[in-house]
Short mmCIF file of C-alpha atoms in Angstrom, two decimals:
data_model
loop_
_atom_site.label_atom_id
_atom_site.label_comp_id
_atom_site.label_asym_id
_atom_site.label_seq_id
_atom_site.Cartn_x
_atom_site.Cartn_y
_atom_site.Cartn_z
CA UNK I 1 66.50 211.92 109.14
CA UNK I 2 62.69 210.70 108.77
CA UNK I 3 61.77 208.15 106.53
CA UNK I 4 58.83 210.24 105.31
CA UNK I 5 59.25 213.51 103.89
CA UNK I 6 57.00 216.71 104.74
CA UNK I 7 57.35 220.43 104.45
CA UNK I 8 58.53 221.84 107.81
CA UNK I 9 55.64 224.90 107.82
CA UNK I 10 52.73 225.50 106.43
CA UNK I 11 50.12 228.46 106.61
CA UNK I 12 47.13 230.20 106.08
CA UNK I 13 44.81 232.90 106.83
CA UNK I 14 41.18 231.73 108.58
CA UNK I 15 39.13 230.00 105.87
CA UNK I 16 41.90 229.01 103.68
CA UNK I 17 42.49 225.62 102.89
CA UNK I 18 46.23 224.40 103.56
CA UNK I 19 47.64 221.05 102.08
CA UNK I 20 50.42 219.13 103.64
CA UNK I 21 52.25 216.62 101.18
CA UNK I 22 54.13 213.56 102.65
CA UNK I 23 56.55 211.88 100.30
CA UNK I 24 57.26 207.91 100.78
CA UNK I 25 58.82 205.06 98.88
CA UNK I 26 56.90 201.75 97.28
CA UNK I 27 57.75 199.96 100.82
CA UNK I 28 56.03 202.11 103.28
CA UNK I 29 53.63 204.69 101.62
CA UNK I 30 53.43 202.72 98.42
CA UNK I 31 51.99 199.17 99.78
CA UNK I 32 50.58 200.59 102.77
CA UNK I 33 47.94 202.60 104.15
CA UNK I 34 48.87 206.38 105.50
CA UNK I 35 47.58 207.65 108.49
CA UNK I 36 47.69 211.21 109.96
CA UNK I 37 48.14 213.00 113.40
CA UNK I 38 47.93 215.83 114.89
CA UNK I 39 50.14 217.56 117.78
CA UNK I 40 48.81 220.70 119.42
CA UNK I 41 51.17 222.13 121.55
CA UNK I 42 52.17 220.58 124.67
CA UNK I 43 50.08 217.56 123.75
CA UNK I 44 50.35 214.19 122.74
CA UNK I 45 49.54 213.54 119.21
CA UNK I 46 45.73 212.59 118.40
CA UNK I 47 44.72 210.64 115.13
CA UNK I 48 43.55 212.35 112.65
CA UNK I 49 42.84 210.65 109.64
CA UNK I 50 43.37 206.65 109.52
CA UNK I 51 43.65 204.66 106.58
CA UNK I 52 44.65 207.13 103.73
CA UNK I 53 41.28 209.06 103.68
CA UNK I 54 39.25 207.89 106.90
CA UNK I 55 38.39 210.39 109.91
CA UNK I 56 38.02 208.82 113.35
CA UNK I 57 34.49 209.80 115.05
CA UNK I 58 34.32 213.24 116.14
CA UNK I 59 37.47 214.91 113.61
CA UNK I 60 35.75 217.23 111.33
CA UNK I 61 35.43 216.54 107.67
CA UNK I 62 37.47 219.99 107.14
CA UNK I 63 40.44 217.40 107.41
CA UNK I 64 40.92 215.10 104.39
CA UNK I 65 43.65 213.03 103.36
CA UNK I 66 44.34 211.31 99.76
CA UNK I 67 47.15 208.84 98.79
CA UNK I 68 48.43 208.51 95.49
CA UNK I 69 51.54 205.89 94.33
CA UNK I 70 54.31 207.03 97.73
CA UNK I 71 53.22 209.99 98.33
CA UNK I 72 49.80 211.35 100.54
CA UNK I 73 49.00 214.35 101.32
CA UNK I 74 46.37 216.32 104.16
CA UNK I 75 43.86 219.08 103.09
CA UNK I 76 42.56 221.48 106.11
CA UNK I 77 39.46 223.30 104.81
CA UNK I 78 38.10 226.16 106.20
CA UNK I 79 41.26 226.81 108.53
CA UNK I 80 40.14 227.89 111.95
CA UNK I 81 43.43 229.11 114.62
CA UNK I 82 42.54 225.81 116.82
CA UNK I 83 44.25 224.05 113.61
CA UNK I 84 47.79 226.02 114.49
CA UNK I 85 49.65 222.35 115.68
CA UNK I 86 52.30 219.87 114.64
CA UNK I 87 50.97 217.07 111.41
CA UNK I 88 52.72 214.32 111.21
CA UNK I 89 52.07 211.25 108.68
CA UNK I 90 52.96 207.76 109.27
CA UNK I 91 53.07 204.49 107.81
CA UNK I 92 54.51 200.75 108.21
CA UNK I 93 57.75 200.18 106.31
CA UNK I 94 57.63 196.64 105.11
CA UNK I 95 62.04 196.75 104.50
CA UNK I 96 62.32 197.90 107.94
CA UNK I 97 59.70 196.22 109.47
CA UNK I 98 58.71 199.04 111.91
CA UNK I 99 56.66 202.24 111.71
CA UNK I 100 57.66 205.43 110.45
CA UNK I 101 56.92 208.78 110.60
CA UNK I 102 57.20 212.14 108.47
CA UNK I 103 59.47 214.43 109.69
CA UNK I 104 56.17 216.92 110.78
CA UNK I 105 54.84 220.17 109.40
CA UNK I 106 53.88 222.75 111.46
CA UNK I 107 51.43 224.94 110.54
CA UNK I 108 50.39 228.13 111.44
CA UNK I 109 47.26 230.26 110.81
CA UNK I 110 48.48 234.12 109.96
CA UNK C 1 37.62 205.27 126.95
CA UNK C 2 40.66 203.88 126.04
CA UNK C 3 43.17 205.27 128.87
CA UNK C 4 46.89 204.82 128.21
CA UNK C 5 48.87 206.10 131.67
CA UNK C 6 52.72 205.61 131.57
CA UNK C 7 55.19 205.69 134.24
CA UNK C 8 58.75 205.52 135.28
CA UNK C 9 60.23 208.01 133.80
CA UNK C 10 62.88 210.47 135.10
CA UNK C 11 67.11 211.27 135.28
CA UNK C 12 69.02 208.46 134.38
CA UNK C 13 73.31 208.47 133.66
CA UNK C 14 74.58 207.53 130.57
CA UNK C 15 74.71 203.82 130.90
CA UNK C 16 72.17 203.89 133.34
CA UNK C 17 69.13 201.78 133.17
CA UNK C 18 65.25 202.58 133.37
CA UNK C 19 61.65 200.86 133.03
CA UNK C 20 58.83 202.20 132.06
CA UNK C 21 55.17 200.68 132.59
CA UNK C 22 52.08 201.82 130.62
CA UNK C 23 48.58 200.64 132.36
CA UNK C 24 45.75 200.34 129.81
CA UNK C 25 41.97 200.39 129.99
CA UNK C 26 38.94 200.92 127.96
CA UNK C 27 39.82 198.04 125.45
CA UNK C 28 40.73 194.13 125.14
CA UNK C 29 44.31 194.51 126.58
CA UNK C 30 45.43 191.40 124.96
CA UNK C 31 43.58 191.62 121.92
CA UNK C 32 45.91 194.26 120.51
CA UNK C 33 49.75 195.04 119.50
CA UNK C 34 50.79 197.77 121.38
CA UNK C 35 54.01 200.41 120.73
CA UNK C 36 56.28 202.27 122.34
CA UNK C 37 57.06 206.18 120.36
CA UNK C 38 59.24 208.28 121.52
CA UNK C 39 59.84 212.35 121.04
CA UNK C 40 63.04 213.90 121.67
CA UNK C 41 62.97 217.36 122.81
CA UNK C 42 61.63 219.86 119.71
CA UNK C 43 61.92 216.81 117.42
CA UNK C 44 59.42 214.74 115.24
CA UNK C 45 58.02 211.27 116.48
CA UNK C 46 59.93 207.95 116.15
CA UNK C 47 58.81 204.48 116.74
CA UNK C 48 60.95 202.53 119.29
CA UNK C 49 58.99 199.04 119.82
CA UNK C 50 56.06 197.28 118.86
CA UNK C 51 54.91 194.01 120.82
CA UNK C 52 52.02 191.92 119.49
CA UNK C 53 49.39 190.54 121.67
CA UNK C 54 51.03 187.32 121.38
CA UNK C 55 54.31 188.65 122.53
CA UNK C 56 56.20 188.53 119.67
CA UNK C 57 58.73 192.13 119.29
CA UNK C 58 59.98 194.70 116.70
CA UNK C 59 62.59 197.53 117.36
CA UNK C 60 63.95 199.94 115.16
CA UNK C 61 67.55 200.09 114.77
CA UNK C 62 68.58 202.74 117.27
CA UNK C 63 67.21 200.66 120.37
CA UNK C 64 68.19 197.26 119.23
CA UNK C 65 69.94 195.19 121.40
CA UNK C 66 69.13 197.77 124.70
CA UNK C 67 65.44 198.13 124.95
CA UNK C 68 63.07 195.33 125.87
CA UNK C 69 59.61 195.18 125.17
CA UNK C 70 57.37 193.42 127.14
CA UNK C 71 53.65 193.34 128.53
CA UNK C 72 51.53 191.46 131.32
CA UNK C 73 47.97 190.43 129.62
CA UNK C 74 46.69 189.71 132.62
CA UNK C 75 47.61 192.85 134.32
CA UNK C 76 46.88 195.11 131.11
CA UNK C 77 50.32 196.63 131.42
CA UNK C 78 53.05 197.34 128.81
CA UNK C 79 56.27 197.30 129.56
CA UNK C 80 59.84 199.14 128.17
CA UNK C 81 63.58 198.05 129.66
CA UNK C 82 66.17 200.46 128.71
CA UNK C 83 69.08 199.84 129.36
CA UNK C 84 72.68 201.07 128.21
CA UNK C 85 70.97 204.72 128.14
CA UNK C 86 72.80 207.22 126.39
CA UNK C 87 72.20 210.75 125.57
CA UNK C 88 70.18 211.00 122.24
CA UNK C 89 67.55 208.61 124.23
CA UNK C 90 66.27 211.59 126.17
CA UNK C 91 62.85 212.15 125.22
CA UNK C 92 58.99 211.98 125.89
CA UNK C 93 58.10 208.33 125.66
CA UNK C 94 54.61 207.45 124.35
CA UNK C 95 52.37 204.35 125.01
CA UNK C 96 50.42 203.55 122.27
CA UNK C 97 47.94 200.68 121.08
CA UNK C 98 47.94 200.29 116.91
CA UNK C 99 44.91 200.80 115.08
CA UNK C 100 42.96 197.96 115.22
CA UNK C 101 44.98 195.99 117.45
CA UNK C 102 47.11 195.16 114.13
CA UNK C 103 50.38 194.88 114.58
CA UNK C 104 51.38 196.73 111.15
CA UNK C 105 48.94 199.20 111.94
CA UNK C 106 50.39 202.71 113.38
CA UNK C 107 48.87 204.08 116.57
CA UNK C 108 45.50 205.08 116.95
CA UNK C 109 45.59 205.89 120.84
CA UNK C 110 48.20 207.34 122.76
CA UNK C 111 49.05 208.70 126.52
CA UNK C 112 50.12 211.70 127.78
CA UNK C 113 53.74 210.45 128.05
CA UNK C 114 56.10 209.96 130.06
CA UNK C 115 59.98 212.20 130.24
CA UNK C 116 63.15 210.46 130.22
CA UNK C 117 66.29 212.27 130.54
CA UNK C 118 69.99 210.49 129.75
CA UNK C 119 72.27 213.31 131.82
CA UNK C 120 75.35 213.15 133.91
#
């Protein structure tokens, strides 16, 4: 059972925009910062989006991320079928002391 | 280019034991907390152990008490004693440093893993 809640799937046709919500509590998403990865298959996962809203050199700005109170979410624009991979959100849990992840959405492009 | 290569992985008994190394380049070794993340077979990520660059050591809950953490600064390698393996420990373990070096931080790079299997 994750810490962070996410839809399991999520889709769209190409050039739709698709938004992944990740649901927290005030001691990991709500006093920390949210970051995002992504997991295509038979990879290891590859940041995404750092810092609630901040894209790492060379990600595309069709990925965006917002945070608001414990919950964040992760907008893919113009949705292109090299987007079909795992999302997963994390963020530091200050109760556990440790990291924790969402539970992943996977999302396909129809 | 941060490189993140892990080793040691394999077939292990239940209440077998195993090590696993990670050897990291392209940043200041030392200068940064480094993790341990783990992916069971078709499942999500979860975060196993986090060592700052001054040695001190987190674990979640499901490892405590059977996995050490450790790292060489000199040699730029992480380390990961498991011990007391049991079944639900199979999975692809990741090396990873934390964004920024911070130890609160979540990863920012990983490596391509490495497979451990808990099986009789």
């Amino acid at each position: 059972q994750s810490v962070l809640t996410q839809p399991p799937s999520a889709s769209g046709t190409p050039g739709q925009r698709v938004t992944i919500s990740c649901s927290g509590s005030s001691s990991n998403i709500g006093s920390n910062y949210v970051y995002w990865y992504q997991q295509l298959p038979g990879t290891a996962p590859k940041l995404l989006i750092y810092r609630n809203n901040q894209r790492p050199s060379g990600v595309p700005d069709r990925f965006s991320g917002s945070k608001s109170g414990t919950s964040a979410s992760l907008a893919i624009s113009g949705l292109r079928s090299e987007d079909e991979a795992d999302y997963y959100c994390a963020a530091w849990d200050d109760s556990l002391s440790g990291q924790v992840f969402g539970s992943g959405t996977k999302v396909t492009v129809l | 280019e941060v490189q993140l290569l892990e080793s040691g992985g394999g077939l292990v008994q239940p209440g077998g034991s195993l090590r696993l190394s990670c050897a990291a380049s392209g940043f200041t070794f030392s200068s940064y907390a480094m993790s341990w993340v783990r992916q069971a077979p078709g499942k999500g990520l979860e975060w196993v152990s986090t060592i700052s660059g001054g040695g001190s050591t987190d674990y979640a809950d499901s490892v405590k008490g059977r996995f050490t953490i450790s790292r060489d600064n000199s040699k730029n390698t992480l380390f990961l004693q498991m011990n007391s393996l049991r079944a639900e420990d199979t999975a692809v373990y990741y090396c990873v440093n934390t964004f920024g070096g911070v130890i609160v931080n979540p990863p920012d790079n990983w490596g391509q893993g490495t497979l451990v299997t808990v099986s009789s």
